[in-house]
Short mmCIF file of C-alpha atoms and ligand atoms in Angstrom, two decimals:
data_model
loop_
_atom_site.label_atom_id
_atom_site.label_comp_id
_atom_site.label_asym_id
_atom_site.label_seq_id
_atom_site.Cartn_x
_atom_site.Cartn_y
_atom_site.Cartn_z
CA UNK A 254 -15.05 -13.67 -28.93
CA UNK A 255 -16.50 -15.59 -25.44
CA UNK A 256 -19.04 -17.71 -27.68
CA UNK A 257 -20.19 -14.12 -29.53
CA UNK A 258 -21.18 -15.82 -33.20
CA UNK A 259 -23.57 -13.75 -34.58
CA UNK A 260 -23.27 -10.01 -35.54
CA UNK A 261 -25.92 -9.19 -33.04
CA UNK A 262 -24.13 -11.03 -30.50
CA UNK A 263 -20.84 -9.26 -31.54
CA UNK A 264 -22.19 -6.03 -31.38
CA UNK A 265 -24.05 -6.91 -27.94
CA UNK A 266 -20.68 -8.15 -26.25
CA UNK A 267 -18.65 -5.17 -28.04
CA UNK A 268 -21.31 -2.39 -26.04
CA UNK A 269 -20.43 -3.93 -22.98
CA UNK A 270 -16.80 -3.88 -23.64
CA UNK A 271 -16.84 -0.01 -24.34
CA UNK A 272 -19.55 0.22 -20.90
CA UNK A 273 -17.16 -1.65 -18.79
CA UNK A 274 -13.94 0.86 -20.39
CA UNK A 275 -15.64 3.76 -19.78
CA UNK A 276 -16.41 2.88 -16.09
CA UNK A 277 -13.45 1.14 -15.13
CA UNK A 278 -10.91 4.13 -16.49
CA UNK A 279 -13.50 6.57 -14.31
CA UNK A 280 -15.00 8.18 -17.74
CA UNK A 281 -11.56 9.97 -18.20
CA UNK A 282 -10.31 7.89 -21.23
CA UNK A 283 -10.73 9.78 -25.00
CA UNK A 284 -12.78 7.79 -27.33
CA UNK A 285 -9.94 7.41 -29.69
CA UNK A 286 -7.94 5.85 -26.40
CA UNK A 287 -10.67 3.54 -25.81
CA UNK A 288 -10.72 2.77 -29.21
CA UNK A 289 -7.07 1.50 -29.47
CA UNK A 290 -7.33 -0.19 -25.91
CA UNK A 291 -9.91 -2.08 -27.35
CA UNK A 292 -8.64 -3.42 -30.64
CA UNK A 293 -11.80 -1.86 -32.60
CA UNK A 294 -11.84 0.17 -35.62
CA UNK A 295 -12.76 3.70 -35.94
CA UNK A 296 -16.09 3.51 -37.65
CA UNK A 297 -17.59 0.00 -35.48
CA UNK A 298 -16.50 2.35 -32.47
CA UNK A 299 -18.33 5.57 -34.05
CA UNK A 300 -21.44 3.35 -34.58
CA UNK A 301 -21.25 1.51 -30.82
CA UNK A 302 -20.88 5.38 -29.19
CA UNK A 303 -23.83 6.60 -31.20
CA UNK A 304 -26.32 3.44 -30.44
CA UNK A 305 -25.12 3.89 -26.59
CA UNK A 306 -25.85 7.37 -26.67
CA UNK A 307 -29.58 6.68 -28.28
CA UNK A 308 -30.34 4.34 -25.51
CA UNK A 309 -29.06 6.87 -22.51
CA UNK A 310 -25.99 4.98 -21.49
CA UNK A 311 -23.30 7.48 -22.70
CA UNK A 312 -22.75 11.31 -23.25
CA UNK A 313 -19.44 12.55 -24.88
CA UNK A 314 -17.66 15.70 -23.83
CA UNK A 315 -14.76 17.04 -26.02
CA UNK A 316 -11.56 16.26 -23.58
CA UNK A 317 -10.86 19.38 -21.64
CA UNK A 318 -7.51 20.21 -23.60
CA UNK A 319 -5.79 18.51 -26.41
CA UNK A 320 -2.41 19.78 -27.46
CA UNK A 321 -2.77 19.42 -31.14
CA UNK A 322 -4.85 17.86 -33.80
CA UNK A 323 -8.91 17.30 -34.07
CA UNK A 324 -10.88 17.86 -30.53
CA UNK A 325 -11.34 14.40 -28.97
CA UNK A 326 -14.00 13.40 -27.27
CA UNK A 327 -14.59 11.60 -24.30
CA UNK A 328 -17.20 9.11 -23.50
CA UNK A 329 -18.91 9.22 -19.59
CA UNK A 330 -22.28 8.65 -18.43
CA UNK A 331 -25.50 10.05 -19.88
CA UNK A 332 -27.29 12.50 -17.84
CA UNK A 333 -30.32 10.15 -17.83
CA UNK A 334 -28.49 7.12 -17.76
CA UNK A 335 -28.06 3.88 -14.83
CA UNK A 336 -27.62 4.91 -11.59
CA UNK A 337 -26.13 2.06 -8.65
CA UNK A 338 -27.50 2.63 -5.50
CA UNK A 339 -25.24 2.34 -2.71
CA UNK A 340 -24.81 1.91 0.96
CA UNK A 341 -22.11 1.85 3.68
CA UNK A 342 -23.99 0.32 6.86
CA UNK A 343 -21.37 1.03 9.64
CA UNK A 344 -21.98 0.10 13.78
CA UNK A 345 -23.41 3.59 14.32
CA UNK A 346 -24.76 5.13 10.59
CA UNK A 347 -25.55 4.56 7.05
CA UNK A 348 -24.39 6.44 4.00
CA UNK A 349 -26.59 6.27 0.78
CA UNK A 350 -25.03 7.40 -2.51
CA UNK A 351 -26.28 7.06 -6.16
CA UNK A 352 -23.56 6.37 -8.34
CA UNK A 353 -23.10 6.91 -12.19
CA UNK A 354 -21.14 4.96 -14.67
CA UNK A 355 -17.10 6.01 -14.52
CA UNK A 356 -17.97 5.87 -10.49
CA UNK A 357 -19.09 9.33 -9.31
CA UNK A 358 -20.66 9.49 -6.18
CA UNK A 359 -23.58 11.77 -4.97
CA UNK A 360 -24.35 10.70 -1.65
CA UNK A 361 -28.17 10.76 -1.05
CA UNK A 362 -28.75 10.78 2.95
CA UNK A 363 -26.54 9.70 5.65
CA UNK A 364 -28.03 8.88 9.22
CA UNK A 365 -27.00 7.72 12.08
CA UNK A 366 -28.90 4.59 13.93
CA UNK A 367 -29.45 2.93 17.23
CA UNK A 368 -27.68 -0.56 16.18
CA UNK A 369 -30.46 -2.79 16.26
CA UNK A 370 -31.58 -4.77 13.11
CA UNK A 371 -34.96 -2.86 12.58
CA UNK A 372 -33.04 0.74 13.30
CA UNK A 373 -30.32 0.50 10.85
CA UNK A 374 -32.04 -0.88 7.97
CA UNK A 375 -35.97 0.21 8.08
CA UNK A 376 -35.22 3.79 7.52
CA UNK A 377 -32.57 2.36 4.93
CA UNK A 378 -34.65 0.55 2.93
CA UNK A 379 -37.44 4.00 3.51
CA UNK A 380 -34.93 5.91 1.66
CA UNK A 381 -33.89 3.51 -0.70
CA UNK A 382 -37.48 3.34 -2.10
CA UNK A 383 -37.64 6.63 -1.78
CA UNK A 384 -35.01 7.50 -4.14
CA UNK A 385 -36.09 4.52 -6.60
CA UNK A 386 -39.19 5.85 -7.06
CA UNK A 387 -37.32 9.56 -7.94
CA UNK A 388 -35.34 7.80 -9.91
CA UNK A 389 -37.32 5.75 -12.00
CA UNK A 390 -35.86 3.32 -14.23
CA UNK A 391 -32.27 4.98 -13.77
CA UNK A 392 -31.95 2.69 -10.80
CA UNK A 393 -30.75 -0.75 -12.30
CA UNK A 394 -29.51 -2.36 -8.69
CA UNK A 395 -28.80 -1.76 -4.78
CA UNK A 396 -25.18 -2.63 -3.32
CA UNK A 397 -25.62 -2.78 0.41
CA UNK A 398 -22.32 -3.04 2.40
CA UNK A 399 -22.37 -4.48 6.37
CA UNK A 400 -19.85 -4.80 8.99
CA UNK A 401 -20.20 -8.73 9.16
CA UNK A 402 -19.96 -12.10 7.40
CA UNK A 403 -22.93 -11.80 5.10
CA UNK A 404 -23.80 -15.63 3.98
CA UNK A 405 -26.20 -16.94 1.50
CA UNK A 406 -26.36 -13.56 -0.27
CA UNK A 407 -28.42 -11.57 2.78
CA UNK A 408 -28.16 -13.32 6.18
CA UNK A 409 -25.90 -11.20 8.25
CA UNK A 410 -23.64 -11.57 11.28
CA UNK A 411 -22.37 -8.64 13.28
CA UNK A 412 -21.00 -9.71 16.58
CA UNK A 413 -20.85 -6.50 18.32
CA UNK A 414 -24.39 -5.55 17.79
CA UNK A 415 -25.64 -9.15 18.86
CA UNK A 416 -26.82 -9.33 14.98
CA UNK A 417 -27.33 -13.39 14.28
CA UNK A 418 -28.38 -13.75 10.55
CA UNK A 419 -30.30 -10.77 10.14
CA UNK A 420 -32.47 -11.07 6.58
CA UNK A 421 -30.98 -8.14 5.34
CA UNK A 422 -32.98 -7.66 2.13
CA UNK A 423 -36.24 -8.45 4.21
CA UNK A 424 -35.54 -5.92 6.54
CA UNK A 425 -34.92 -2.94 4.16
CA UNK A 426 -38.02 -3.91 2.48
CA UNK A 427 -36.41 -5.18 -0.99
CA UNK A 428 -36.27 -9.47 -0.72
CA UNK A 429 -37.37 -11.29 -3.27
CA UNK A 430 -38.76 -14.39 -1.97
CA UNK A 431 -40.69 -16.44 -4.51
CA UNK A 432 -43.82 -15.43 -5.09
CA UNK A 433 -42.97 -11.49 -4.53
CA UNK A 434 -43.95 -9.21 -7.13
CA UNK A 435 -40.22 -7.66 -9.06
CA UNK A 436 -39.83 -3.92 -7.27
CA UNK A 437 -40.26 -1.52 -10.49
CA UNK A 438 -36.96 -0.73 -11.29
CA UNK A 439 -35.41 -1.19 -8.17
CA UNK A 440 -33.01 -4.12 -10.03
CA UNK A 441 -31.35 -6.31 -8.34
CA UNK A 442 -30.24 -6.21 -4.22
CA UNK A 443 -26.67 -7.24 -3.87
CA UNK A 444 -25.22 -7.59 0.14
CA UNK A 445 -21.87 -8.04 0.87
CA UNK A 446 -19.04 -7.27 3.87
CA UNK A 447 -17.60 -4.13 3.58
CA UNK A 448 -14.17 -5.61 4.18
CA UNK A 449 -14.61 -7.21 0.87
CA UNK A 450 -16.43 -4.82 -0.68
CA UNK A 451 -13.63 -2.14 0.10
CA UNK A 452 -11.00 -4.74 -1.12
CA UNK A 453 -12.79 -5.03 -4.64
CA UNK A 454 -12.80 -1.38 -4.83
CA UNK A 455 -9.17 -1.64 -3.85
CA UNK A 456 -8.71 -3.53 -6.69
CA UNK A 457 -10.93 -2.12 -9.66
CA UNK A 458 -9.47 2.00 -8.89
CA UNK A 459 -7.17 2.12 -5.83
CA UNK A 460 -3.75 0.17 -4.94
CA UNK A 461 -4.58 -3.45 -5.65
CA UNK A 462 -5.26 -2.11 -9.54
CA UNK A 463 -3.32 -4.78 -11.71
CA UNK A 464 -1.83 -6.71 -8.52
CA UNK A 465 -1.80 -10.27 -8.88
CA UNK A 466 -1.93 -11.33 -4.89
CA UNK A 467 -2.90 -8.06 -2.87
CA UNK A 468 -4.05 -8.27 1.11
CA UNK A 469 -6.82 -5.41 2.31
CA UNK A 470 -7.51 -4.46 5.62
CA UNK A 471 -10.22 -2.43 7.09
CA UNK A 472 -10.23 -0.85 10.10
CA UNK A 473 -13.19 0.50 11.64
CA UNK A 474 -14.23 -0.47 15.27
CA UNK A 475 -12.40 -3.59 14.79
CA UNK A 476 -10.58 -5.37 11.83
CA UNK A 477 -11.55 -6.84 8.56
CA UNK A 478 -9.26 -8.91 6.17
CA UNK A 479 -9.35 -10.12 2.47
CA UNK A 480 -6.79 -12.17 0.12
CA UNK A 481 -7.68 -10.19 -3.29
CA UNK A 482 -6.25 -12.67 -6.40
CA UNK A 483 -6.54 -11.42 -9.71
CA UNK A 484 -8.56 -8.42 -8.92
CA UNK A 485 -11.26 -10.65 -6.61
CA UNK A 486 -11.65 -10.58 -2.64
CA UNK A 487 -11.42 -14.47 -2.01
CA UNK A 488 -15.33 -15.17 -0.92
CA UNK A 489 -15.15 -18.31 0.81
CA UNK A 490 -17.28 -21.50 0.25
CA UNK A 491 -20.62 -19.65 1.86
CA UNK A 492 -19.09 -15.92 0.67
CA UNK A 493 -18.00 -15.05 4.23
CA UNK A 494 -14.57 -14.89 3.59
CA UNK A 495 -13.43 -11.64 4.56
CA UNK A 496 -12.49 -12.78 8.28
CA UNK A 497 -9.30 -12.20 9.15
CA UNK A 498 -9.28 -10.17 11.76
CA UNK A 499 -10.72 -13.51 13.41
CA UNK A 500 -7.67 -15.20 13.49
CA UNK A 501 -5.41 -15.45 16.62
CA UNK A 502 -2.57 -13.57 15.29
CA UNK A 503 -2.04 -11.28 18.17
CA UNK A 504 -1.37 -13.64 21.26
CA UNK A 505 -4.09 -12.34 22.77
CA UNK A 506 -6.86 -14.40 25.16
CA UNK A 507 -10.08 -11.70 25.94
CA UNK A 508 -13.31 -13.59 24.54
CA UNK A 509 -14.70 -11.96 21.58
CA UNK A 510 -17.95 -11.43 20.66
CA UNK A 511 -18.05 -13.79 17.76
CA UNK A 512 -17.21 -16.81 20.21
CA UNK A 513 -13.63 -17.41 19.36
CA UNK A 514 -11.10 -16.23 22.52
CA UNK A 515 -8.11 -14.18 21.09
CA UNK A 516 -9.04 -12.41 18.04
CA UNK A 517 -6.56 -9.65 16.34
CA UNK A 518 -9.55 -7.85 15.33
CA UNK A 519 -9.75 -7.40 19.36
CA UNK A 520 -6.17 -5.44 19.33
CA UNK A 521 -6.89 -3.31 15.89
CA UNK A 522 -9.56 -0.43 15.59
CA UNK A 523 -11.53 2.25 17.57
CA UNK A 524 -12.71 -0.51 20.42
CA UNK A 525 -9.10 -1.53 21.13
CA UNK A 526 -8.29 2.17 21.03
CA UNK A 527 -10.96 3.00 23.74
CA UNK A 528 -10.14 0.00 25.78
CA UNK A 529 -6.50 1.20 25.60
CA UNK A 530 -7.34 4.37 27.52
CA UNK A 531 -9.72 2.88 29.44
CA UNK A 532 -12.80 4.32 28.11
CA UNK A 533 -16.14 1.94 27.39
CA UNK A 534 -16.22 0.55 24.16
CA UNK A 535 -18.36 -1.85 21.97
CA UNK A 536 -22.09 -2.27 20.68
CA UNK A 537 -20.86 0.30 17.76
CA UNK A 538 -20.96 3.52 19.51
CA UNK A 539 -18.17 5.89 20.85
CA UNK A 540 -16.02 6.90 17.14
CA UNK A 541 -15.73 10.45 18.25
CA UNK A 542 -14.23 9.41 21.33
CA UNK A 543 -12.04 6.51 19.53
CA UNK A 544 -10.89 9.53 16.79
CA UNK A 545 -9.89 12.14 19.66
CA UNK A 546 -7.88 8.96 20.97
CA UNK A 547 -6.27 8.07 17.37
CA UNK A 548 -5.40 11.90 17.25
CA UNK A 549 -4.06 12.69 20.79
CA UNK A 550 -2.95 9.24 22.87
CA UNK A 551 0.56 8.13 20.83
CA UNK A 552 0.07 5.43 23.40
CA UNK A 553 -2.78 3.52 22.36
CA UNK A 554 -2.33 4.38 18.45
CA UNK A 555 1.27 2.67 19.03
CA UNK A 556 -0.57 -0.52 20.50
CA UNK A 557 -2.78 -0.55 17.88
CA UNK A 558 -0.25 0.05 14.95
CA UNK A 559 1.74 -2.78 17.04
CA UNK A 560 -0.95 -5.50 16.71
CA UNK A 561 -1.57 -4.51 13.23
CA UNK A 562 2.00 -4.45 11.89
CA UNK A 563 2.52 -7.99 14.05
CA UNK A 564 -1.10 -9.89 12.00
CA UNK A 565 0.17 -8.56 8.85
CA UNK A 566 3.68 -10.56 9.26
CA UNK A 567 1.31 -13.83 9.99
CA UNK A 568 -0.37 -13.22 6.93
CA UNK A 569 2.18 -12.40 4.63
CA UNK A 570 4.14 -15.40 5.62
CA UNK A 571 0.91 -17.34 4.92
CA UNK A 572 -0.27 -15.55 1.82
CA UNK A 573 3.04 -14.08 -0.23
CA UNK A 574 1.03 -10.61 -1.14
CA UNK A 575 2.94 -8.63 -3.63
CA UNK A 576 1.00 -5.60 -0.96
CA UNK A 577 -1.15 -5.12 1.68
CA UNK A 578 -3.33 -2.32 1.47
CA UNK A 579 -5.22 -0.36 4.59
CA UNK A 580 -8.31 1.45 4.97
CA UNK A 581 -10.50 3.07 7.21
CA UNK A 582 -8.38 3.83 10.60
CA UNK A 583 -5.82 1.89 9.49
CA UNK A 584 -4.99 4.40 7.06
CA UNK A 585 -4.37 6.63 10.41
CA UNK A 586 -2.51 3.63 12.44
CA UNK A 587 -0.03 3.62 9.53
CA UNK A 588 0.45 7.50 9.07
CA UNK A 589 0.28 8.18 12.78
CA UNK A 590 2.69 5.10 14.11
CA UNK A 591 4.25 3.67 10.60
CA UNK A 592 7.70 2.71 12.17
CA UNK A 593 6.07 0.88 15.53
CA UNK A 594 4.02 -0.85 12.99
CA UNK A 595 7.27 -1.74 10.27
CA UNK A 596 9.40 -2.63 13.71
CA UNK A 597 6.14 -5.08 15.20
CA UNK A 598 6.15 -6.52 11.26
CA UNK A 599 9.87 -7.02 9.76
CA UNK A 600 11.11 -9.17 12.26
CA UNK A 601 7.66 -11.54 12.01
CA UNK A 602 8.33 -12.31 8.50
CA UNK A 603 9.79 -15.06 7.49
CA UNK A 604 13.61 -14.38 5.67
CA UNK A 605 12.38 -15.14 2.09
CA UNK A 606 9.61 -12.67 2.83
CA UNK A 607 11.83 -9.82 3.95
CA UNK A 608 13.42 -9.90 0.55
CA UNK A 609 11.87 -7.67 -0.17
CA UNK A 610 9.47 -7.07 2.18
CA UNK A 611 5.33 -6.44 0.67
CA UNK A 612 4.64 -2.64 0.24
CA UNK A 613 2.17 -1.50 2.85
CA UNK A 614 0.09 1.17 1.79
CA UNK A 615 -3.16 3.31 2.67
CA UNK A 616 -6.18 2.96 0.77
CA UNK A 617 -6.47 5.72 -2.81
CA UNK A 618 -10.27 5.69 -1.49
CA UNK A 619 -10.44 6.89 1.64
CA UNK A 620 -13.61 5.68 3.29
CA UNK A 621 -14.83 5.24 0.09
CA UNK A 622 -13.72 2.10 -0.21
CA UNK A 623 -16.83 0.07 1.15
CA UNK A 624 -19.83 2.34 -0.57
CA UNK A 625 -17.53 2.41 -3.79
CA UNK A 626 -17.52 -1.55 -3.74
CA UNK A 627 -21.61 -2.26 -3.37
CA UNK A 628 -21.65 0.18 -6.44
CA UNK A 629 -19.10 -2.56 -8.34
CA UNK A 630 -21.20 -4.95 -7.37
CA UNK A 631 -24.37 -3.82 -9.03
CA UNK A 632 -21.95 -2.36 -12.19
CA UNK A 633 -20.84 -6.45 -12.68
CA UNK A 634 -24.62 -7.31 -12.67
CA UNK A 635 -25.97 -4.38 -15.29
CA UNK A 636 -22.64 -4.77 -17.40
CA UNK A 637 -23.46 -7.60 -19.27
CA UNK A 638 -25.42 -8.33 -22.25
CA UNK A 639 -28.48 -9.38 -20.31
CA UNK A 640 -28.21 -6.36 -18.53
CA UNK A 641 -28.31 -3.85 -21.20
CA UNK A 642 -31.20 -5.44 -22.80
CA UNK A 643 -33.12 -5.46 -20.04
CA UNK A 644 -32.01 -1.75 -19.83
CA UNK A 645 -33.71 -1.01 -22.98
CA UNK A 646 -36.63 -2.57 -22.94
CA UNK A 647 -37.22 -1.13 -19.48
CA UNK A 648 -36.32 2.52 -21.32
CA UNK A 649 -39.21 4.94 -21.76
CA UNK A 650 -39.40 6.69 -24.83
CA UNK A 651 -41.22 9.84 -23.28
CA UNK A 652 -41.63 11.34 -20.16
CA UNK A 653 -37.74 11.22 -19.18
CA UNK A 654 -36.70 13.27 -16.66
CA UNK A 655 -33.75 14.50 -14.83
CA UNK A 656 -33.29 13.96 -10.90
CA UNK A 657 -33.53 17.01 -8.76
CA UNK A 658 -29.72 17.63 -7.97
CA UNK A 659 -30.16 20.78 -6.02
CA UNK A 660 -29.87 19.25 -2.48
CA UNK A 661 -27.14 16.63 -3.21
CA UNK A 662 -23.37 16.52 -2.98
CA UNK A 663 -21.41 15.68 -5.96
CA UNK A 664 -17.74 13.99 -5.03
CA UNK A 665 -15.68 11.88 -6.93
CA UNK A 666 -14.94 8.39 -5.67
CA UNK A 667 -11.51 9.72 -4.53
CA UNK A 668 -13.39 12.85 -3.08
CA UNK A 669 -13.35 13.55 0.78
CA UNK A 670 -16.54 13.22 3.24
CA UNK A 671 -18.64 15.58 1.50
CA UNK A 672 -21.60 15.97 4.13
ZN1 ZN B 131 -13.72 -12.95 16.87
#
């Protein structure tokens, strides 16, 4: 029972088994499900569902329809209980979502920004303290997701935008340098790459759920790339794994911004598609333009589904992925130009890969994917037993309050754009 030897320590590892069920299945499963899926009995999971429900970390609703027998209930998050916070920092804007327990998303603010360091994450880290100090306790962590290597936990790289290990937590206001004072309730500040951040999404509710050896790409002005084994985006020695679209798999020579010549991540996304037609690209702006492009020049979405479907064969030969999964535009490259991309792939792959050839399929999470992993991220650190108990001794016995919810957006983490 991972070293659990005393009842307390039993019943502490048992309440974050029943946590991590009820998130992971997306708060859908009955109790009586979870109770089977879980090897416990009846009563021990009677008495774990009532403590949890004391200390504001689950509400049951009866199921909405059961065909015959007693009504069932089904465990999901408390009304007052932990929130993630969340972000998505793209080239051009920043989406902010609080996220409950079984992964619902209300997103908070999105803004657009100017691209520089200060621009992007001041008014970021504003907000953020804006909404921890609504929030209150409810707030046990911030997942931050960036389009760059992120290394040593917050020093960030993004090429495009001339970003050279940015202090991400310092700049939103939330580092914790020795000698700083804890944030109330603000938890911990978790910073990843939204490649791999989208890829562990992938793989806790979306296609790489259960695969052994999965591939994710994201597209968004260029390309992202991630080996996912047994459910985990491969981090890399210094956690900046998520670089694939850094590799000269496309044949190509133009210098990119990161200071290798050649990159496929030059040939995938909205800057290749703007370059394609001509138009300017880089420095994170112009995804209108690159989306009226995706939607009306078959031309330059064929070029880009070309170099996509020819990087994948490199890394399939290389990496045996039982599938490759897209996101962002490369959802669209695939629906838009899936045979140029299938005819740029097949013949790439080596003869014992064609047989059969990896499934390539979009995304289940839409954009999602990147906001959706930062929230995993700070899940994995609250979901343990440390976590909890720091959850309850943090837990006010009066004056709780629910959030105003009037002027937010409630979407589930399959749900579309909803501002
Ligand atoms: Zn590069």
């Amino acid at each position: 029972m991972n070293g659990a030897t005393t009842s307390g320590e039993l019943r502490a590892h048992n309440r974050v088994r029943l946590l991590r069920a009820v998130h992971d299945c997306g708060a859908t499963s009955t109790r009586s499900r979870l109770t089977r899926d879980l090897g416990l009995a009846r009563g021990t999971a009677s008495v774990l569902v009532a403590g949890l429900a004391d200390d504001e970390l689950l509400h049951e609703e009866p199921a909405p329809e059961h065909a015959r027998g007693r009504p069932t209930q089904v465990p999901g998050p408390h009304p007052r209980g932990p929130l993630a916070l969340a972000a998505d920092v793209r080239e051009d804007a920043w989406e902010l979502a609080a996220c409950e327990l079984g992964g619902r998303v209300t997103v908070l603010d999105v803004r657009p920004h100017d691209g520089t360091p200060q621009g992007a994450l001041a008014p970021l880290g504003e907000a953020v303290a804006a909404h921890t100090s609504r929030l209150g306790h409810r707030v046990v962590g911030v997942g931050v997701a960036l389009a760059g290597p992120v290394r040593f936990g917050g020093l960030v790289d993004i090429a495009h935008l001339g970003w050279r290990s940015v202090n991400v937590p310092a700049l939103l206001g939330l580092s914790r340098s020795p000698g700083d004072a804890p944030r109330e309730g603000a938890g911990e500040v978790t910073v990843g790459n939204d490649t791999a951040f989208a890829a562990l999404a992938e793989a806790r509710r979306g296609r790489l759920r259960g695969v052994r050896v999965g591939l994710h790409l994201h597209v968004d002005f260029d390309l992202g790339g991630v080996l996912v084994v047994e459910g985990r985006p491969l981090g890399g020695a210094s956690g900046t794994g998520a670089e694939f679209g850094h590799m000269p798999l496309d044949g190509g020579d133009r210098p990119c911004m990161c200071g290798a010549i050649g990159c496929w991540g030059m040939d995938v996304g909205a800057n290749a598609l703007l370059r394609h037609v001509g138009m300017e690209h880089g420095g994170g702006r112009g995804r209108e333009q690159a989306e009226r492009v995706l939607a009306t020049s078959e031309e330059a979405v064929a070029a880009g589904a070309a170099a996509l479907g020819r990087g994948i064969a490199a890394l399939v030969n290389a990496h045996d992925p039982e599938v490759v999964t897209l996101s962002g535009h490369g959802v669209e490259l695939a629906e838009r130009a899936g045979g140029t991309l299938l005819r740029a792939c097949e013949p790439r792959l080596m003869a014992i890969r064609r047989d059969p050839p990896p499934r390539i399929e979009g995304s289940a999470l839409g954009w999602r994917g990147a906001l959706l992993g930062a929230m995993e991220s700070v899940f994995d650190a609250f979901l343990t037993p440390e976590g909890l108990e720091r959850w309850r001794e943090n837990h006010p016995d009066q004056g709780r309050d629910t959030p105003e919810r009037r002027n937010v957006t409630h979407s589930t983490p399959q749900g579309d754009k909803p501002l």
